[in-house]
Short mmCIF file of C-alpha atoms in Angstrom, two decimals:
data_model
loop_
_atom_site.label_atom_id
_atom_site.label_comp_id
_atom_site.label_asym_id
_atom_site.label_seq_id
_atom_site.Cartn_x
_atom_site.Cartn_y
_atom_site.Cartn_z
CA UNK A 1 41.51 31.24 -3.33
CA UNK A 2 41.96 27.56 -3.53
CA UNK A 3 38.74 26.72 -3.08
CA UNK A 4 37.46 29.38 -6.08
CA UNK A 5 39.92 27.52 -8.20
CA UNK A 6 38.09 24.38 -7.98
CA UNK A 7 34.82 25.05 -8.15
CA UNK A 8 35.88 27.37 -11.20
CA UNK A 9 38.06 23.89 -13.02
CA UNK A 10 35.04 21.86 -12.05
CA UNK A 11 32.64 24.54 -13.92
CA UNK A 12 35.48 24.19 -16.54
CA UNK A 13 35.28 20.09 -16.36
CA UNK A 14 31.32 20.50 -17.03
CA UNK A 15 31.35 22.85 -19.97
CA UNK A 16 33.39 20.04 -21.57
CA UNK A 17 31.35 16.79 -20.59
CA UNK A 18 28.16 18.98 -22.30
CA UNK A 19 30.67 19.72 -25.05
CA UNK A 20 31.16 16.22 -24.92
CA UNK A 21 27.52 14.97 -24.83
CA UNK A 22 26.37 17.63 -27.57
CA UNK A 23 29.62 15.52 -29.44
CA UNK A 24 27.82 12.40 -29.06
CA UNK A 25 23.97 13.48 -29.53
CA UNK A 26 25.69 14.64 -33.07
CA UNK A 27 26.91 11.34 -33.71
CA UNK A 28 23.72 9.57 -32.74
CA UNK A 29 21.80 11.82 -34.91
CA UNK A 30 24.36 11.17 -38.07
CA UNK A 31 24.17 7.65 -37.18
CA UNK A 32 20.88 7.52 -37.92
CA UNK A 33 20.41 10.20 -40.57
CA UNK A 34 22.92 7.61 -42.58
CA UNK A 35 20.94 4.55 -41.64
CA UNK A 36 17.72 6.11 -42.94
CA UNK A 37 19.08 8.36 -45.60
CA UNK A 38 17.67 10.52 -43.39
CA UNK A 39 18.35 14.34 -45.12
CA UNK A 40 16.06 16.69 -42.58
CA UNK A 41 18.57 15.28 -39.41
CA UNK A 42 21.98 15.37 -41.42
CA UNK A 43 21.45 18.93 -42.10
CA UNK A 44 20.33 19.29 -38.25
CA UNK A 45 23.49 18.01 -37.73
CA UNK A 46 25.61 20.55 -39.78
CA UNK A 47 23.08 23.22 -38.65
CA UNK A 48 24.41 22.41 -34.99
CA UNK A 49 27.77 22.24 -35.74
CA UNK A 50 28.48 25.91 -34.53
CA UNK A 51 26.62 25.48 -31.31
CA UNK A 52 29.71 23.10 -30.53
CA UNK A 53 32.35 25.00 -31.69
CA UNK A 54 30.79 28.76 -29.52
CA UNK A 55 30.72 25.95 -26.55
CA UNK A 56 34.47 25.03 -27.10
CA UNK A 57 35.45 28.91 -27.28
CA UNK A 58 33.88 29.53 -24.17
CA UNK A 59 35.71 26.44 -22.77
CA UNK A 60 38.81 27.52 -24.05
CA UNK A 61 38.16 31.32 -22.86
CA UNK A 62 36.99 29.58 -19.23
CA UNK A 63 40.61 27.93 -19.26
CA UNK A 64 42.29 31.13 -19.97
CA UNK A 65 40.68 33.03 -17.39
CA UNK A 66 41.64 30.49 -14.93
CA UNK A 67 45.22 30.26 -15.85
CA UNK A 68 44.91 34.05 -15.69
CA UNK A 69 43.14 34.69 -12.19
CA UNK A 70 44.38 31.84 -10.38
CA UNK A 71 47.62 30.96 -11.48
CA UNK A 72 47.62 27.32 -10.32
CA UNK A 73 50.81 25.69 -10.20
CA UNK A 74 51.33 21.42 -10.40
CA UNK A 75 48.58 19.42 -10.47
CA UNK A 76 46.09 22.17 -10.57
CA UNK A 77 47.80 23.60 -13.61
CA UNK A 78 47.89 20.01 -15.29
CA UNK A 79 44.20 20.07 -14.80
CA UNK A 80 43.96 22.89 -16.82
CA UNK A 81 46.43 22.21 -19.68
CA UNK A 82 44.93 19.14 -19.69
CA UNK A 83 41.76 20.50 -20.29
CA UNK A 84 42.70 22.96 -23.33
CA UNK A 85 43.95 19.43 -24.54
CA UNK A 86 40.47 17.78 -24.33
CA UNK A 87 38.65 20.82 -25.37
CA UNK A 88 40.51 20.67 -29.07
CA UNK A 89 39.35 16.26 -29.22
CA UNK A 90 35.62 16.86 -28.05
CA UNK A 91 35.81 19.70 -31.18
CA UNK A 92 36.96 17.11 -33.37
CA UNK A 93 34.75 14.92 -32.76
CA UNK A 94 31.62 16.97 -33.01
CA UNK A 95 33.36 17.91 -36.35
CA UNK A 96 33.55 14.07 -37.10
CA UNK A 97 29.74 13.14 -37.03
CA UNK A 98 29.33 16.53 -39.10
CA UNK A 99 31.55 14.78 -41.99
CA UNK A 100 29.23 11.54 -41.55
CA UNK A 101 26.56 13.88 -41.86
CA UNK A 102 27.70 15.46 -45.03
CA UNK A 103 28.51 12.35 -46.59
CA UNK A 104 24.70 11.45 -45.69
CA UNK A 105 23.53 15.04 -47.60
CA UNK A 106 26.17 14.48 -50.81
CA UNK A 107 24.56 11.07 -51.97
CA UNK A 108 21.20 11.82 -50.94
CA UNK A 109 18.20 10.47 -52.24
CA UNK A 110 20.45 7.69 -52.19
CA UNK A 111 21.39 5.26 -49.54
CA UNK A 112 25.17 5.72 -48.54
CA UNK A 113 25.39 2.21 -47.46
CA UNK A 114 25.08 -0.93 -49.33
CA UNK A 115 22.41 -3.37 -47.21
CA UNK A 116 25.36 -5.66 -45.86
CA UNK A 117 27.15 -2.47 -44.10
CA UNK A 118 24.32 -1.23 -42.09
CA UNK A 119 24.26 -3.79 -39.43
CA UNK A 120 28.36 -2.21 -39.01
CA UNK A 121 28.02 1.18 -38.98
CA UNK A 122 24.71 0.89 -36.37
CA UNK A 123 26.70 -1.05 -34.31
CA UNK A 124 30.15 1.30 -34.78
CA UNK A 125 27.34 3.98 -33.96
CA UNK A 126 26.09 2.38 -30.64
CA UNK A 127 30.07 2.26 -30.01
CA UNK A 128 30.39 5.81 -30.93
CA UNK A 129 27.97 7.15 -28.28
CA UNK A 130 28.81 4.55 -25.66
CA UNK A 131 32.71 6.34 -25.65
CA UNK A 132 31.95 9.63 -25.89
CA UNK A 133 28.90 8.86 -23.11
CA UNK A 134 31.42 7.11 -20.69
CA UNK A 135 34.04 10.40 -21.53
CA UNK A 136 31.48 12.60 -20.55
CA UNK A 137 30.75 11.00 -17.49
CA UNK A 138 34.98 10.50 -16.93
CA UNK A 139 35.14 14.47 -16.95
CA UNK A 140 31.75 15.03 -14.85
CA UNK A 141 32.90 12.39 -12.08
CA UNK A 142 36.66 12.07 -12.66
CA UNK A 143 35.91 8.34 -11.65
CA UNK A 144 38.88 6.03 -13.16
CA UNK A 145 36.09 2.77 -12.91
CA UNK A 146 34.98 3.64 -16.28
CA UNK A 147 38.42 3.35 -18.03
CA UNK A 148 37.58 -0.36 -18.19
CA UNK A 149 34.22 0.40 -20.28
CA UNK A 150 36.28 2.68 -22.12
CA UNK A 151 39.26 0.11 -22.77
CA UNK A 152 36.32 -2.64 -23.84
CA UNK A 153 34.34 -0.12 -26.18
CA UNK A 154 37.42 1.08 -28.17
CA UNK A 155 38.70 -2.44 -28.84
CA UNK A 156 35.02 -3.45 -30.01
CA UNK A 157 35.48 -0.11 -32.19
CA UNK A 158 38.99 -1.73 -33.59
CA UNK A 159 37.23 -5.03 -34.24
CA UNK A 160 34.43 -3.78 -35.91
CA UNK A 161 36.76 -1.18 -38.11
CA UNK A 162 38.67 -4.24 -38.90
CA UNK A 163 36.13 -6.57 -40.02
CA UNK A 164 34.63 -3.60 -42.29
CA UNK A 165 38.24 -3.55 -44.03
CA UNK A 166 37.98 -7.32 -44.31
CA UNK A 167 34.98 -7.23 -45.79
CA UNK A 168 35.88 -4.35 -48.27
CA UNK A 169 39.49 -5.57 -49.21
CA UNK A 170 39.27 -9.41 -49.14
CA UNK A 171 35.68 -10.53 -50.24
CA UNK A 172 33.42 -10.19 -52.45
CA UNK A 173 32.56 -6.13 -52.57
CA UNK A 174 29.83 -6.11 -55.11
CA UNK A 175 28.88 -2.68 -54.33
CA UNK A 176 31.07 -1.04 -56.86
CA UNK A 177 34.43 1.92 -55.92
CA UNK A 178 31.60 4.73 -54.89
CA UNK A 179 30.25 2.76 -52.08
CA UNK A 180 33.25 1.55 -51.18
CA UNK A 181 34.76 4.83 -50.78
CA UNK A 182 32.30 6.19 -48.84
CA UNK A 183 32.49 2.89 -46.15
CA UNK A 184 36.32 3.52 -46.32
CA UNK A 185 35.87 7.23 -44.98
CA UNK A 186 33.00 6.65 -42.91
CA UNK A 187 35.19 3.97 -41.00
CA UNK A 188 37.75 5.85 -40.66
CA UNK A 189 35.06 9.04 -38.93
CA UNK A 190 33.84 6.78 -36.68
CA UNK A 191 37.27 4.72 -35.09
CA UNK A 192 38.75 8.46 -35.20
CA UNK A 193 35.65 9.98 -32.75
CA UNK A 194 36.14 6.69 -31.07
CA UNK A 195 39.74 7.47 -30.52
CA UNK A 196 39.41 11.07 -28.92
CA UNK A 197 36.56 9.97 -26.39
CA UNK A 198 38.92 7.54 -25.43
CA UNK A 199 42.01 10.29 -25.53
CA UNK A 200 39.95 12.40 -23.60
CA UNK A 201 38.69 9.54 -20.91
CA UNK A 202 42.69 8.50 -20.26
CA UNK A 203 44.07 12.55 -19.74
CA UNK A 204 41.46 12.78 -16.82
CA UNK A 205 41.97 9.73 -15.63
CA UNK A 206 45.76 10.47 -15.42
CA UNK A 207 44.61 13.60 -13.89
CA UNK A 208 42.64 11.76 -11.27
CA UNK A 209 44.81 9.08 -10.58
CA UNK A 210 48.55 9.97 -11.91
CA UNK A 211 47.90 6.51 -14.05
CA UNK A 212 47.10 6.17 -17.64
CA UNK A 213 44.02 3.39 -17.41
CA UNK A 214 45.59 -0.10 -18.90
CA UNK A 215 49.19 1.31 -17.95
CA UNK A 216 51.23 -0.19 -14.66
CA UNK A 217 50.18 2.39 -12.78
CA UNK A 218 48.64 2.38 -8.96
CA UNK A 219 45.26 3.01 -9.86
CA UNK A 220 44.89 1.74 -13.63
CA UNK B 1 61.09 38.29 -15.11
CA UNK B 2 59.84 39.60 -18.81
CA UNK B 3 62.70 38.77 -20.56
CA UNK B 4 63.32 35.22 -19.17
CA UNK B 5 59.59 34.62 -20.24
CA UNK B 6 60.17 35.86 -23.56
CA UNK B 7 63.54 33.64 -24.39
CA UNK B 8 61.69 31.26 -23.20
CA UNK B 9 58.91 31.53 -25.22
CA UNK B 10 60.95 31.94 -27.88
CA UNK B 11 62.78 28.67 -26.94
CA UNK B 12 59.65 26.77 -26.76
CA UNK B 13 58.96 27.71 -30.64
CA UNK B 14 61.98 26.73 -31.64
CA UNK B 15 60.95 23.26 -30.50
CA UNK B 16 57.49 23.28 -31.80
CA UNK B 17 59.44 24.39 -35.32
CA UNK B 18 62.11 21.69 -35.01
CA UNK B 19 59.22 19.33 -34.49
CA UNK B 20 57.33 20.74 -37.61
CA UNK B 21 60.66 20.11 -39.80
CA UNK B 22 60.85 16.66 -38.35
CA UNK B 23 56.40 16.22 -39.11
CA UNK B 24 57.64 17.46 -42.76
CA UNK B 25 60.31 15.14 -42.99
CA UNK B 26 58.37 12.14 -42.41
CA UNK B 27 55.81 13.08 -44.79
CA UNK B 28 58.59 13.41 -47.47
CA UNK B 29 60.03 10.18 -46.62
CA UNK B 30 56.39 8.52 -46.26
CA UNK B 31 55.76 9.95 -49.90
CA UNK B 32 58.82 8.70 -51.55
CA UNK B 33 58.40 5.49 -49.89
CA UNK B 34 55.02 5.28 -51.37
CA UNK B 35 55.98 5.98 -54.89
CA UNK B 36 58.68 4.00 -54.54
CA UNK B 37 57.43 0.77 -52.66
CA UNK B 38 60.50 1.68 -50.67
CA UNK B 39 60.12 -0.78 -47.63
CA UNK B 40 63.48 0.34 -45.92
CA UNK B 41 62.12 3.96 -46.30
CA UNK B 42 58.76 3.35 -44.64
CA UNK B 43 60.35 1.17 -41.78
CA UNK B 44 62.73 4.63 -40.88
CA UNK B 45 59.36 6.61 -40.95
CA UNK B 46 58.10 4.28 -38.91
CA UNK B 47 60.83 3.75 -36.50
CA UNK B 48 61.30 7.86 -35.77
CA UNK B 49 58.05 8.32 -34.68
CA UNK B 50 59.12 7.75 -31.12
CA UNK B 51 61.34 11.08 -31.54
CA UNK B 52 58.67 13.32 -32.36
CA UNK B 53 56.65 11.92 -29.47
CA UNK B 54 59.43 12.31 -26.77
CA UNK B 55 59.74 15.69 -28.05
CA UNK B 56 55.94 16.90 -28.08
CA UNK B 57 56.44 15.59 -24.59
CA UNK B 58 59.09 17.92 -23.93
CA UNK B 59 57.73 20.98 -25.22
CA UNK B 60 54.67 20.49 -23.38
CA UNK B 61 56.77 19.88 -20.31
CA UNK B 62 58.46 23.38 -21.36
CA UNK B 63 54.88 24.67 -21.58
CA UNK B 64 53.89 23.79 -18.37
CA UNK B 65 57.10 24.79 -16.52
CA UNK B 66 56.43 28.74 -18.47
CA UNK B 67 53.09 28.46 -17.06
CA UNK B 68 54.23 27.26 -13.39
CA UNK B 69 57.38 29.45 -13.23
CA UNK B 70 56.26 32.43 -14.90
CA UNK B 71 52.49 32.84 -14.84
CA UNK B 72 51.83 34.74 -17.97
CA UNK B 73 48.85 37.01 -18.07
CA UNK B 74 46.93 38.33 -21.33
CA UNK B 75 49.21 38.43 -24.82
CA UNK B 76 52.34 36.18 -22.94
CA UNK B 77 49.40 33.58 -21.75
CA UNK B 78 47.66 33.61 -24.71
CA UNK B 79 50.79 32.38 -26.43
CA UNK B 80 51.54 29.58 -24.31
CA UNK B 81 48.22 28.44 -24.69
CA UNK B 82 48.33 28.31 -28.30
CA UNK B 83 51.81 26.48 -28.20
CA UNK B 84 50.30 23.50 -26.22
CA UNK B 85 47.55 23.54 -29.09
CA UNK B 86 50.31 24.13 -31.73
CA UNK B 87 52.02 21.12 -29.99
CA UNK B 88 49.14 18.42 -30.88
CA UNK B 89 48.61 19.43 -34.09
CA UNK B 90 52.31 18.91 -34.93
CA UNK B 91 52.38 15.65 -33.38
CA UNK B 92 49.07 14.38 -35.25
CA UNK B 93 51.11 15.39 -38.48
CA UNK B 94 53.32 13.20 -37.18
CA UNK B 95 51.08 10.71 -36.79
CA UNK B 96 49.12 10.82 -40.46
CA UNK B 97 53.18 10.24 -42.04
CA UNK B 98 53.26 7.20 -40.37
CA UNK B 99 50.06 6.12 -41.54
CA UNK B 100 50.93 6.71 -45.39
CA UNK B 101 54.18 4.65 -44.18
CA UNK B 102 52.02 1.62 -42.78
CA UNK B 103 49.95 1.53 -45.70
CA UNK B 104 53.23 1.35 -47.95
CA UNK B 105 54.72 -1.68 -45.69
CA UNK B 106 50.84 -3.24 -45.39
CA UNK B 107 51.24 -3.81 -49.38
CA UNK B 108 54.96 -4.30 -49.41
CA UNK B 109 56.08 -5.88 -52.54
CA UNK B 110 53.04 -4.51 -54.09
CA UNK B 111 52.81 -1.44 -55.21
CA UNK B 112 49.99 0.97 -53.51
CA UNK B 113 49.18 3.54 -56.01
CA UNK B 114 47.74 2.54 -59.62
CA UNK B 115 49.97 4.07 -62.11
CA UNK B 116 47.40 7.00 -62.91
CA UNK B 117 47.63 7.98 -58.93
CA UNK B 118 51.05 8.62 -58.76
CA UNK B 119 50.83 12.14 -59.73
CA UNK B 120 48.72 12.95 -57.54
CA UNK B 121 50.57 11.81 -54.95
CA UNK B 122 53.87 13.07 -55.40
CA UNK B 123 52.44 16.93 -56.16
CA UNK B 124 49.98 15.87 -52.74
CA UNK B 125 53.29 15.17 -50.85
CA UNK B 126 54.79 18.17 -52.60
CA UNK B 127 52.67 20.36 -51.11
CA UNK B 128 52.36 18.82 -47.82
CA UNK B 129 55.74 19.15 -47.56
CA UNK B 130 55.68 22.60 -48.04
CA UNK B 131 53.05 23.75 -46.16
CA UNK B 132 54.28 22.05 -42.90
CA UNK B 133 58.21 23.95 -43.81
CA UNK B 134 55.96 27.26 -44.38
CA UNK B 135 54.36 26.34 -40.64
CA UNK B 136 57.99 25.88 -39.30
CA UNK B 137 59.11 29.25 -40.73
CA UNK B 138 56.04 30.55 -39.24
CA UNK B 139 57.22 29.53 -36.04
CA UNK B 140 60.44 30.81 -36.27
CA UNK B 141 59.95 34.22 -37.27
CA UNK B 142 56.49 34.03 -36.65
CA UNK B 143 56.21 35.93 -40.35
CA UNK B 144 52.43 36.55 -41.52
CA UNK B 145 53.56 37.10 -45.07
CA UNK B 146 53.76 33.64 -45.11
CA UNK B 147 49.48 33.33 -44.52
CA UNK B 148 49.44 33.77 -48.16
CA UNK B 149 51.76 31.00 -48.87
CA UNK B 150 50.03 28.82 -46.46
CA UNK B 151 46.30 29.99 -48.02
CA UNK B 152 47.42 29.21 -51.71
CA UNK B 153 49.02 26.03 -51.43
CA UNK B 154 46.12 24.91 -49.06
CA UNK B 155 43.95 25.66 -51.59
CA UNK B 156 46.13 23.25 -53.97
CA UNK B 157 46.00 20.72 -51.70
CA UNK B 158 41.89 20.70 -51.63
CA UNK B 159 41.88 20.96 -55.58
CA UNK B 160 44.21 18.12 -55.83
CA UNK B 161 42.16 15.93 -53.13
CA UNK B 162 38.93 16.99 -55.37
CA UNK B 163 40.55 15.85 -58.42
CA UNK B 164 41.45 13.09 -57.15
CA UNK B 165 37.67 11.76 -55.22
CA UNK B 166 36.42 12.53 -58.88
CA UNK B 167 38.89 10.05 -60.34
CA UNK B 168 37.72 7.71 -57.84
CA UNK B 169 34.05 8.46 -57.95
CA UNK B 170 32.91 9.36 -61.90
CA UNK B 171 35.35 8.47 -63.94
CA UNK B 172 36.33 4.98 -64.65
CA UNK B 173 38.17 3.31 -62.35
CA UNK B 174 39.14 -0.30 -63.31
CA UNK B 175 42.25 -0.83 -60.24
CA UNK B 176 39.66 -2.96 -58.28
CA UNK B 177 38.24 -2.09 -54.63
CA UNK B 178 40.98 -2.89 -52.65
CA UNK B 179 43.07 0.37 -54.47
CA UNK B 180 40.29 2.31 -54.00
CA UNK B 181 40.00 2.30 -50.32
CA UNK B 182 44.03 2.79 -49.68
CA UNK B 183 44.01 5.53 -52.32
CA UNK B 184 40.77 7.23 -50.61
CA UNK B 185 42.81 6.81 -47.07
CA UNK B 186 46.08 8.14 -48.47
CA UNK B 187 44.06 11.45 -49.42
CA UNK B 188 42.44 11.78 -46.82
CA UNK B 189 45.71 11.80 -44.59
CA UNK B 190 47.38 14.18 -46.80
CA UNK B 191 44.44 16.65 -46.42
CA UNK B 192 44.66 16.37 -42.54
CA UNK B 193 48.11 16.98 -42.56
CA UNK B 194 47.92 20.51 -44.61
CA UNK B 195 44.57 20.77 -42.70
CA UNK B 196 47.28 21.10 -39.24
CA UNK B 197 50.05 22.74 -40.99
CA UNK B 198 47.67 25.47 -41.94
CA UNK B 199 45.89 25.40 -38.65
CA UNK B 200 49.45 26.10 -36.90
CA UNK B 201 50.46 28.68 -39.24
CA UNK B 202 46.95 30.69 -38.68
CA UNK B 203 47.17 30.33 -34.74
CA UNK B 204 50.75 31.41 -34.77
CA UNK B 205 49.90 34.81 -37.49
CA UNK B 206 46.54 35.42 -35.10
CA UNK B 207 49.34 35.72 -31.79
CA UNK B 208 51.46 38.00 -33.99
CA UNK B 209 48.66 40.52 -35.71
CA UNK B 210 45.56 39.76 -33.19
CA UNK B 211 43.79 38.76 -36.71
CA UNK B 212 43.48 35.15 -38.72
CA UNK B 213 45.37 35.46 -42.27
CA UNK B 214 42.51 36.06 -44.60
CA UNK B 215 40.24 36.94 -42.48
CA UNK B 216 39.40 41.15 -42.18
CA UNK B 217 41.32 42.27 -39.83
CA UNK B 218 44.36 44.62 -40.05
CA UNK B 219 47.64 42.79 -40.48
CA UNK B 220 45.73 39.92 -42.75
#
């Protein structure tokens, strides 16, 4: 019975980390649909979008089943409400690079960005698919080494967001309120998909370890 | 055993609507602050955050111990599963109050809002405010008569945020960049907040009927 349990959470724990890579293939692909006012793969992206959300149903349904079947009790319950948890943030975030996507589609034939911000958002990009990457691999191999990647990534994330603001707020912005706008939501769409690979990467880390990574704990 | 689960249950609402009221009381206090430039105001929306965070912590402790202690199955599970869903959302609400309030203390003496944008705001806040005490109620009593509520002034809440991007985008704006960006964030974190309220509200109706409030099925 035990044994069933686990392989059926670790079946559970790889429907998300494809959940999660299908996340982060979106992102790439709205990355560079907005760097190349690139119309055919924004609406790829949006196309996809339901793919993602069937996958997270299943997930969801997976999770229910198990609670159902199995009744696990302490940490092998955690592992489960834990993973309805994770299942809503790798949802979000495939919704995320479908809003970068649609701001890509609304201002096409045009160019979202101005010249100066492309060199952020390919970078915040990169960043993007490095998180949810290193989250995918957190929930295939529950392996707590990667919470230092994670840690790094996100605070390049924050810098990056930060220096955008800078930019926008404090210098010259030449670009006009559209643009501006525009940078000022797709910021925000990028540090927020940032922020729930990095949600996700820390609850199975706690599972693995009983330590959030970058807390006191034993294993952080 | 079925009655313990259901006070229980019922008990674990309650908290998830206590922590709604307390979501929609931040969001008032986060919009008066921001028509006001009320610093004081913003640093108390600030401060309480900590409260709704211990008790999203507790309810999904009370979540967990349901799950542990009484192993739901079908209808019984199904509604603790949504609760631990219900439980983010409320805290993100949470969450996007404080945000308005950081922005507020960010510009503190300034003003944030151009004149012109204080409408907005205050009927923005309005609804929020209402749509997060129609998700409470829905808790409470889970009520589906209020799904038309909820549907309306969500729809509100999108014309408003429409309005208000075309005021930013078409028409002409002459408050600079730097308004532009916090006025763009501000709506966007009023949308997300009726964008949870509503998203409790329909998970709570769908345990109640077995269909989503305007959607075809029988109770909608």
């Amino acid at each position: 019975m035990r044994t069933a349990f686990h392989e059926q959470l670790d079946a559970l724990n790889e429907q998300l980390a494809d959940m999660c890579g299908r996340a982060g293939w979106s992102m790439q692909n709205a990355t560079q649909a907005l760097l190349h006012a690139d119309l055919a793969l924004a609406e790829q992206v949006i196309d996809e979008q339901g793919g993602l959300a069937e996958m997270s149903a299943a997930a969801e349904d997976a999770a229910f089943v198990l609670l159902a079947l199995q009744a696990p009790v302490a940490g092998d319950l955690r592992a489960v409400v834990s993973a309805i948890r994770v299942c809503a943030d790798v949802e979000r975030m495939g919704g995320l690079a479908v809003h970068v996507a649609k701001i890509v589609r609304r201002r096409h034939p045009e160019r979202v960005l101005p010249e100066g911000a492309n060199g952020y958002f390919a970078e915040m990009g990169r960043v993007a698919v490095e998180l949810s990457n290193a989250a995918e691999e957190v929930l295939r191999t529950g392996d707590p080494d990667k919470a230092r990647l994670l840690n790094d990534e996100d605070d390049t994330m924050d810098d990056l967001h930060r220096q955008l603001f800078t930019e926008l707020m404090d210098r010259e912005w030449d670009h006009g309120v559209a643009a501006a706008v525009d940078v000022t939501l797709l910021g925000r769409f990028y540090e927020r998909f940032a922020d729930h690979a990095v949600e996700i990467a820390r609850r199975v880390i706690f599972q693995a370890t009983g330590a959030f990574p970058g807390g006191s704990g034993p294993a952080a």
